[in-house]
Coordinates of C-alpha atoms in Angstrom, one line a residue:
M1 CA 184.3 92.5 119.7
P2 CA 180.6 92.0 119.1
Q3 CA 179.9 90.4 115.7
D4 CA 176.1 90.6 115.7
P5 CA 174.8 93.9 114.1
L6 CA 172.3 94.5 116.6
E7 CA 175.1 94.3 119.3
L8 CA 177.1 96.8 117.2
I9 CA 174.3 99.2 117.1
D10 CA 174.3 99.0 121.0
D11 CA 178.0 99.7 121.0
L12 CA 177.5 102.7 118.7
S13 CA 174.9 104.1 120.9
R14 CA 177.0 103.6 124.0
M15 CA 180.0 105.3 122.3
G16 CA 177.8 108.3 121.1
F17 CA 177.8 107.4 117.4
Y18 CA 174.4 106.4 117.3
D19 CA 171.2 107.8 118.9
P20 CA 168.2 105.7 117.5
K21 CA 165.9 108.7 118.7
A22 CA 167.9 111.1 116.6
I23 CA 167.2 109.0 113.3
P24 CA 163.5 108.7 112.1
I25 CA 163.1 105.2 110.6
A26 CA 160.6 106.1 107.9
E27 CA 160.4 105.2 104.2
E28 CA 160.8 108.9 103.0
L29 CA 164.3 109.3 104.9
S30 CA 166.9 109.8 102.3
F31 CA 170.3 108.4 102.3
K32 CA 171.7 111.9 102.4
E33 CA 169.8 112.6 105.7
I34 CA 171.1 109.2 107.3
R35 CA 174.7 110.2 106.4
K36 CA 174.3 113.8 107.7
T37 CA 172.8 112.7 110.9
L38 CA 175.5 109.9 111.4
F39 CA 178.3 112.6 110.6
L40 CA 177.1 114.6 113.5
R41 CA 177.1 111.7 115.7
M42 CA 180.8 110.8 115.3
A43 CA 183.0 110.9 118.2
V44 CA 186.3 112.8 118.4
Q45 CA 189.4 111.4 116.6
G46 CA 191.8 109.2 118.4
N47 CA 189.2 107.1 120.4
P48 CA 190.8 103.5 120.4
K49 CA 187.5 101.8 120.9
R50 CA 186.1 103.6 117.7
E51 CA 189.0 102.1 115.8
K52 CA 188.2 98.7 116.7
L53 CA 184.7 99.2 115.9
C54 CA 185.5 100.7 112.6
N55 CA 187.8 97.9 111.8
A56 CA 185.1 95.3 112.6
L57 CA 182.8 97.2 110.4
I58 CA 185.2 97.5 107.5
Q59 CA 185.7 93.6 107.8
Q60 CA 181.9 93.2 107.6
A61 CA 181.6 95.5 104.6
G62 CA 184.1 93.2 102.9
G63 CA 187.3 95.5 103.1
L64 CA 188.4 99.1 102.9
D65 CA 187.8 99.4 99.3
A66 CA 184.3 98.1 99.7
A67 CA 183.6 100.2 102.7
F68 CA 184.9 103.4 100.8
S69 CA 182.8 102.4 97.7
A70 CA 179.7 102.0 99.8
A71 CA 179.9 105.0 101.5
F72 CA 181.1 107.6 99.3
G73 CA 180.9 105.9 95.9
P74 CA 178.3 106.7 93.1
K75 CA 176.4 103.4 94.5
A76 CA 176.0 105.0 98.0
G77 CA 172.4 105.7 97.5
E78 CA 171.7 102.2 97.0
F79 CA 173.8 101.3 100.0
F80 CA 171.7 103.5 102.2
G81 CA 168.6 103.4 100.3
D82 CA 168.3 99.7 100.7
A83 CA 168.0 100.2 104.3
I84 CA 164.8 102.0 103.9
K85 CA 162.9 99.7 101.7
A86 CA 160.7 98.1 104.2
S87 CA 159.1 95.8 101.7
S88 CA 162.6 94.2 101.0
I89 CA 164.6 94.4 104.2
T90 CA 164.5 93.0 107.5
R91 CA 164.9 94.9 110.6
K92 CA 168.2 93.2 111.3
E93 CA 169.5 94.1 107.8
F94 CA 168.4 97.6 108.3
L95 CA 170.5 98.0 111.5
R96 CA 173.3 96.1 109.7
N97 CA 173.5 98.7 106.9
L98 CA 173.0 101.5 109.4
A99 CA 175.7 100.2 111.6
V100 CA 178.3 100.0 108.7
G101 CA 177.2 103.3 107.5
A102 CA 177.8 105.0 110.7
A103 CA 181.5 103.8 110.8
L104 CA 182.0 104.3 106.9
V105 CA 181.1 108.1 107.0
S106 CA 184.1 108.5 109.3
L107 CA 186.6 106.2 107.9
T108 CA 188.9 108.9 107.1
N109 CA 189.6 109.2 110.8
C110 CA 189.7 105.3 111.4
A111 CA 192.0 104.4 108.7
G112 CA 195.9 105.1 108.2
P113 CA 197.0 107.4 105.5
S114 CA 196.8 105.8 102.1
N115 CA 199.9 106.0 99.5
D116 CA 197.5 106.1 96.8
A117 CA 195.5 109.3 97.7
V118 CA 196.2 111.4 100.7
T119 CA 195.3 115.0 99.9
Q120 CA 195.3 118.4 101.3
G121 CA 192.0 119.9 100.6
A122 CA 190.9 123.4 101.3
G123 CA 191.7 122.8 105.1
D124 CA 191.8 119.3 106.4
D125 CA 193.4 116.1 105.4
E126 CA 191.2 113.9 103.3
I127 CA 191.7 110.3 102.4
I128 CA 190.0 109.5 99.2
G129 CA 190.8 105.7 99.5
N130 CA 192.7 103.3 97.4
L131 CA 192.4 104.4 93.8
E132 CA 191.2 101.7 91.5
K133 CA 193.2 103.3 88.4
T134 CA 195.9 106.0 89.1
T135 CA 196.8 106.7 85.5
I136 CA 193.7 108.1 83.5
K137 CA 193.0 109.6 80.3
V138 CA 191.0 112.9 80.2
G139 CA 189.8 114.5 76.9
F140 CA 189.5 118.2 76.3
V141 CA 188.9 120.3 73.3
P142 CA 191.3 123.3 73.3
I143 CA 189.0 126.2 74.4
T144 CA 189.0 128.2 77.5
C145 CA 186.1 126.2 78.8
A146 CA 188.4 123.5 79.8
T147 CA 190.5 125.7 82.1
P148 CA 190.0 123.9 85.4
I149 CA 190.4 120.5 83.8
L150 CA 193.7 121.8 82.3
M151 CA 195.1 123.7 85.4
A152 CA 194.8 120.9 87.7
G153 CA 197.8 119.5 85.9
P154 CA 200.4 122.2 86.1
R155 CA 199.0 123.2 89.4
G156 CA 199.8 119.8 90.7
I157 CA 196.3 119.3 92.1
Y158 CA 195.9 115.9 90.1
E159 CA 199.1 114.5 91.7
K160 CA 198.0 115.7 95.2
Y161 CA 194.9 113.4 94.7
G162 CA 196.8 110.5 93.8
L163 CA 196.3 110.7 90.0
N164 CA 198.5 110.7 86.9
V165 CA 196.3 112.3 84.5
E166 CA 197.1 112.3 80.6
L167 CA 195.2 115.2 79.2
V168 CA 194.1 114.2 75.4
K169 CA 193.7 117.0 73.1
M170 CA 190.6 116.2 70.9
P171 CA 189.7 117.7 67.6
G172 CA 185.9 118.1 68.3
W173 CA 182.9 117.1 70.2
A174 CA 181.8 114.0 68.0
A175 CA 185.3 112.6 68.5
V176 CA 184.9 113.3 72.3
R177 CA 181.7 111.5 72.4
D178 CA 183.0 108.6 70.6
A179 CA 186.2 108.3 72.6
I180 CA 184.3 108.3 76.0
S181 CA 181.7 105.9 74.8
S182 CA 184.3 103.4 73.6
G183 CA 186.4 103.6 76.7
E184 CA 189.3 105.2 74.9
L185 CA 188.9 108.2 77.6
D186 CA 188.2 107.7 81.3
A187 CA 186.5 111.1 81.6
S188 CA 186.3 114.3 79.5
H189 CA 185.5 117.9 79.0
L190 CA 181.9 118.0 77.5
I191 CA 179.5 120.6 76.4
A192 CA 176.8 120.8 79.2
P193 CA 174.0 119.3 77.2
M194 CA 176.0 116.4 75.8
P195 CA 175.4 114.2 79.0
I196 CA 171.6 114.5 78.4
A197 CA 172.0 113.8 74.7
M198 CA 174.3 110.8 75.2
T199 CA 172.2 109.2 78.1
L200 CA 169.0 109.6 76.2
G201 CA 170.6 108.4 72.8
I202 CA 169.9 111.6 71.0
G203 CA 172.2 111.6 67.8
S204 CA 173.9 108.5 68.9
T205 CA 173.6 105.1 70.8
A206 CA 172.6 105.6 74.4
F207 CA 175.4 105.9 76.6
S208 CA 174.7 106.7 80.4
T209 CA 176.8 109.8 81.2
R210 CA 177.0 112.2 84.1
S211 CA 177.8 115.7 84.5
L212 CA 180.3 115.9 87.5
I213 CA 181.1 119.7 87.8
I214 CA 180.5 122.7 85.5
S215 CA 183.9 123.6 84.0
N216 CA 183.0 127.1 82.9
L217 CA 180.3 129.8 82.9
N218 CA 179.7 132.2 79.9
G219 CA 182.8 132.1 77.7
N220 CA 181.2 132.4 74.3
A221 CA 180.0 135.0 71.9
I222 CA 178.1 135.7 68.7
T223 CA 180.7 136.9 66.4
V224 CA 179.8 138.2 63.0
A225 CA 182.1 138.6 59.9
K226 CA 183.5 142.1 59.4
Q227 CA 181.9 142.5 56.3
H228 CA 178.3 142.6 58.0
E229 CA 179.1 145.1 60.5
Q230 CA 176.8 147.6 59.0
R231 CA 174.0 145.2 58.3
V232 CA 173.6 143.2 61.5
K233 CA 171.7 145.0 64.2
G234 CA 169.5 142.3 65.8
P235 CA 168.3 138.7 65.3
A236 CA 166.1 139.2 62.3
D237 CA 169.4 140.5 60.5
F238 CA 170.9 137.0 60.3
K239 CA 168.6 135.7 57.8
G240 CA 170.4 133.7 55.1
F241 CA 173.6 133.5 57.0
R242 CA 175.8 130.4 57.4
I243 CA 176.3 130.1 61.1
A244 CA 179.0 127.9 62.8
I245 CA 177.9 125.9 65.9
P246 CA 180.3 123.6 67.7
F247 CA 177.9 120.6 68.0
P248 CA 174.1 120.0 67.3
Y249 CA 173.4 119.3 71.0
S250 CA 175.2 122.3 72.6
T251 CA 174.3 125.2 74.9
H252 CA 175.7 127.3 71.9
T253 CA 173.1 125.9 69.5
L254 CA 170.4 126.2 72.0
L255 CA 171.1 129.9 72.9
L256 CA 171.5 130.7 69.1
R257 CA 168.2 129.2 68.3
Y258 CA 166.7 130.9 71.3
Y259 CA 168.0 134.4 70.0
L260 CA 167.2 133.9 66.3
A261 CA 163.5 133.0 67.2
T262 CA 163.0 136.3 68.9
G263 CA 163.7 138.0 65.6
G264 CA 161.1 135.8 63.8
L265 CA 163.6 133.5 62.1
D266 CA 163.3 129.6 62.1
P267 CA 166.7 128.4 62.6
D268 CA 166.0 125.2 60.6
T269 CA 165.0 127.2 57.5
D270 CA 166.1 130.8 57.6
V271 CA 169.8 130.3 58.3
Q272 CA 172.2 127.5 57.7
L273 CA 173.7 126.0 61.1
D274 CA 176.7 124.1 60.4
V275 CA 179.0 122.2 62.9
V276 CA 182.6 123.4 62.6
P277 CA 185.2 122.6 65.1
P278 CA 186.1 125.7 67.2
P279 CA 189.8 125.9 66.0
D280 CA 188.5 125.9 62.3
T281 CA 186.3 128.8 62.6
V282 CA 189.1 131.5 62.4
A283 CA 190.2 130.2 59.0
Q284 CA 186.5 129.9 57.6
M285 CA 185.6 133.3 58.6
S286 CA 188.8 135.1 57.5
I287 CA 188.2 133.7 54.0
G288 CA 184.5 134.5 53.8
D289 CA 183.1 131.1 54.3
L290 CA 181.4 131.9 57.5
D291 CA 179.0 134.7 58.1
A292 CA 178.8 134.4 61.9
M293 CA 179.2 131.9 64.7
L294 CA 178.4 131.2 68.3
I295 CA 181.5 129.5 69.5
A296 CA 183.7 129.3 72.5
E297 CA 186.6 131.4 73.4
P298 CA 189.4 132.4 72.5
F299 CA 188.4 132.0 68.9
N300 CA 185.9 135.2 69.0
Q301 CA 188.6 137.2 70.3
R302 CA 191.1 135.7 67.8
L303 CA 188.9 137.0 64.8
V304 CA 188.8 140.3 66.4
S305 CA 192.4 140.5 66.8
E306 CA 193.0 139.5 63.1
G307 CA 190.4 142.0 62.0
A308 CA 188.1 139.3 60.4
G309 CA 185.2 139.7 62.8
Y310 CA 183.5 141.7 65.5
I311 CA 181.6 140.5 68.7
H312 CA 178.0 141.2 68.2
M313 CA 176.9 139.8 71.7
L314 CA 178.5 137.8 74.5
S315 CA 176.6 134.6 75.4
K316 CA 176.1 135.9 78.9
D317 CA 174.0 138.8 77.7
L318 CA 171.6 135.9 76.4
W319 CA 171.9 134.0 79.6
P320 CA 174.0 135.6 82.5
G321 CA 175.9 132.8 84.4
H322 CA 174.9 130.0 81.9
P323 CA 176.7 126.8 81.8
C324 CA 178.9 126.1 78.8
C325 CA 181.0 122.8 79.6
I326 CA 181.3 120.3 82.1
L327 CA 183.6 117.5 83.5
G328 CA 181.9 114.3 82.3
A329 CA 182.3 110.5 82.7
G330 CA 180.3 107.5 81.9
Q331 CA 178.1 106.0 84.7
E332 CA 179.6 102.5 84.2
W333 CA 183.1 103.9 84.6
M334 CA 182.0 105.8 87.8
D335 CA 180.6 102.5 89.2
N336 CA 183.8 100.5 88.5
H337 CA 186.2 103.3 89.7
P338 CA 184.5 104.9 92.7
N339 CA 187.6 106.2 94.4
T340 CA 189.3 107.3 91.2
F341 CA 186.0 109.0 90.2
Q342 CA 186.0 110.9 93.5
A343 CA 189.6 111.9 93.3
L344 CA 189.3 113.2 89.9
T345 CA 186.0 115.3 90.7
K346 CA 187.6 116.7 93.8
A347 CA 190.7 117.7 91.9
V348 CA 188.9 119.6 89.2
L349 CA 186.6 121.0 91.7
E350 CA 189.5 122.5 93.6
A351 CA 190.9 123.8 90.2
A352 CA 187.7 125.4 89.4
H353 CA 187.8 127.5 92.7
Y354 CA 191.4 128.4 91.8
S355 CA 190.4 129.6 88.3
K356 CA 187.4 131.4 89.6
D357 CA 189.7 133.9 91.6
K358 CA 190.5 136.6 89.3
S359 CA 193.9 137.2 90.7
N360 CA 195.1 133.9 89.2
R361 CA 193.7 134.6 85.7
S362 CA 197.2 136.1 84.5
E363 CA 198.9 133.0 85.4
I364 CA 196.2 130.9 83.9
S365 CA 196.7 132.9 80.5
Q366 CA 200.3 132.4 80.6
T367 CA 200.2 128.8 81.3
L368 CA 197.5 127.7 79.0
S369 CA 198.7 129.8 75.9
T370 CA 201.4 127.1 75.4
R371 CA 201.2 124.5 72.5
A372 CA 200.4 121.6 75.0
F373 CA 197.1 123.4 76.2
L374 CA 195.2 126.1 74.0
N375 CA 198.1 127.2 71.8
Q376 CA 196.9 130.6 71.5
P377 CA 198.6 134.2 71.8
Q378 CA 198.7 135.2 75.4
E379 CA 197.3 138.7 74.7
V380 CA 194.2 137.0 73.2
L381 CA 193.8 134.9 76.2
D382 CA 194.4 137.8 78.6
S383 CA 191.4 139.7 76.9
V384 CA 189.1 136.6 77.7
Y385 CA 190.3 135.8 81.2
L386 CA 190.7 139.3 82.4
G387 CA 187.6 140.6 80.7
N388 CA 189.3 143.7 79.2
F389 CA 188.8 143.6 75.4
D390 CA 188.3 145.3 72.1
D391 CA 184.8 144.0 70.6
G392 CA 186.2 144.8 66.9
R393 CA 183.9 147.8 66.5
G394 CA 186.2 150.1 68.1
N395 CA 184.9 149.7 71.7
S396 CA 186.9 148.8 74.7
L397 CA 184.9 146.8 77.2
D398 CA 185.5 145.6 80.7
I399 CA 183.4 142.4 81.6
P400 CA 185.2 140.6 84.5
D401 CA 182.8 137.6 84.2
R402 CA 183.1 137.4 80.4
V403 CA 184.3 133.6 81.3
D404 CA 183.8 132.4 84.8
F405 CA 184.4 129.1 86.8
D406 CA 181.8 128.3 89.4
P407 CA 181.7 124.7 89.3
Y408 CA 178.2 124.0 91.0
P409 CA 175.9 122.0 88.8
W410 CA 172.4 123.8 89.1
Q411 CA 169.8 121.4 88.3
S412 CA 168.0 124.2 86.8
F413 CA 170.5 124.4 84.1
S414 CA 169.3 121.0 83.1
H415 CA 165.6 122.2 83.1
W416 CA 166.4 125.0 80.6
I417 CA 168.4 122.7 78.3
V418 CA 165.6 120.0 78.4
S419 CA 162.9 122.6 77.8
Q420 CA 164.8 123.9 74.6
M421 CA 165.7 120.4 73.3
V422 CA 161.8 119.8 73.4
R423 CA 161.3 123.1 71.5
W424 CA 163.5 122.1 68.8
N425 CA 162.3 118.5 68.6
N426 CA 165.3 116.9 70.0
L427 CA 163.2 115.4 72.5
S428 CA 159.5 114.5 72.8
Q429 CA 157.0 116.6 74.9
E430 CA 156.8 113.7 77.4
A431 CA 160.5 114.6 78.4
L432 CA 159.3 117.7 80.1
T433 CA 157.3 115.4 82.5
D434 CA 160.5 114.0 83.6
Y435 CA 162.6 117.0 83.5
R436 CA 163.3 117.0 87.3
Q437 CA 164.3 113.2 87.0
I438 CA 166.7 114.1 84.1
G439 CA 168.1 116.9 86.0
E440 CA 168.7 114.8 89.4
E441 CA 170.0 111.8 87.3
I442 CA 172.6 113.7 85.2
F443 CA 173.5 116.8 87.0
L444 CA 175.0 115.8 90.4
S445 CA 174.2 118.7 92.6
E446 CA 174.0 116.7 95.7
L447 CA 177.3 115.1 95.3
I448 CA 179.0 118.5 94.6
Q449 CA 177.5 119.9 97.8
E450 CA 178.9 117.0 99.7
M451 CA 182.4 117.2 98.2
S452 CA 182.5 121.0 98.5
T453 CA 181.7 120.8 102.2
E454 CA 184.3 118.2 102.7
L455 CA 187.0 120.5 101.0
N456 CA 185.7 123.6 102.9
L457 CA 184.6 125.2 99.6
P458 CA 181.7 127.5 99.2
V459 CA 178.5 125.8 97.7
P460 CA 174.8 126.7 97.6
N461 CA 172.2 124.7 99.7
E462 CA 169.7 124.7 96.8
K463 CA 169.6 122.6 93.8
E464 CA 167.3 124.9 91.6
R465 CA 166.9 128.6 91.1
V466 CA 165.2 130.9 88.7
E467 CA 167.1 131.3 85.5
Q468 CA 167.1 134.8 84.1
L469 CA 167.6 135.1 80.5
M470 CA 167.5 138.1 78.1
F471 CA 163.9 137.6 77.0
D472 CA 162.3 135.7 79.8
S473 CA 163.0 133.6 83.0
L474 CA 162.6 129.9 83.7
D475 CA 160.7 129.0 86.9
P476 CA 162.4 125.4 87.4
N477 CA 158.9 124.3 88.7
D478 CA 157.1 125.1 85.5
P479 CA 159.2 124.3 82.5
K480 CA 156.1 123.4 80.5
G481 CA 154.7 126.9 81.1
Y482 CA 158.1 128.5 80.2
L483 CA 158.0 126.5 76.7
Q484 CA 154.3 127.2 76.1
N485 CA 155.1 130.9 76.6
Q486 CA 157.8 130.8 74.1
L487 CA 155.7 129.0 71.4
E488 CA 152.7 131.4 71.9
K489 CA 155.1 134.4 71.8
Y490 CA 157.2 133.6 68.9
G491 CA 155.6 130.6 67.1
L492 CA 158.7 128.7 67.3

């Protein structure tokens, strides 16, 4: 077996793994393109020569764990990226990395099954690799936004990916932030803007956090106390109200500010925005301490069922298909547990597609109504998950996507969030200069594209799209222009 990497390249070429003419050796070549090209050059499974070659390259990489970490872990970009930095790498080193990469991308066929993580994805067997940690703690706040993270447990999906996941119920978002930053939690259910705020050190010490997948779309509402039913017709009518939000840096808060500003209200002076843990909102509105709220389900529907409030507007009316919550983890934890991180992400990704299927919603409602999960009446959850509900004003509505579970993290989600964080002085104007960098760093669209493809799950090819909102639309190529239009139109 040749030991020199240049000779290994020759072997790859003769065996059909590597065609140097097919791979442009250029500075602009991304590691994703290299991986994609190499995938296409792999020979059929069962070739004994390939097994020997893979084994040699595994040894060269420093073992099977190191091989998987290099090829599929969060540092894969560095592994392949090093190969194209002409200023810091020799031709021999380039070919060595490329040779190792060519074998690593098909290690799932070279290696034997692993007891730690052999999974049945949506089609083919997939070996995640030896998990660095099989028992992990994942936090959640008891709202419907956590559905895929929760359902992966009773559905046996975590177990299928070799994981023993302890789901930890948390009282609110500040507690979640502190627990994931301190390492008390390995990963957690987070509100979509939280990884941006945490990474940039907004409201807390900076802690590099990533959004792995979107755990839910829509799934919130502006609910108003019943006593104001005749008074509130539009955003201007909220003046003087005490309004509950779940966290200062949340989709809810940004959407509420967006809405109030269209009515000429300054959210910082014309209303009182108070952070209230979602489970506490029902009691506070029922006794008259809250005038309104923009909070996740099922608490809007709970207030309707108890006659204490009515649904003024669904959050999807303000931004159809908007992200609410995500599965997030710290970058350091991902770096130290690349196989565990991959297994967790794939498990929740699969559970999200299960949750998206409307035919599964009744089972979800029944399962999550129990004390261990959401601890809410099943009929209330049915109204949310199935989209057939009473709005508290005598109207029976049928809105199937009242809550939805498409897991793909569009980077344009991040662009809108960043534009509004700049608008409301959470971030400086300079942040808009780096909006695309923030999106690419924190919303891992490319990773989810790759994982979804491996699991035969549908996934978009694009990373950005135009975001259509109630009063305007965001072109992801011009967030500065979008923000400037808002400031000119509303003065806020």
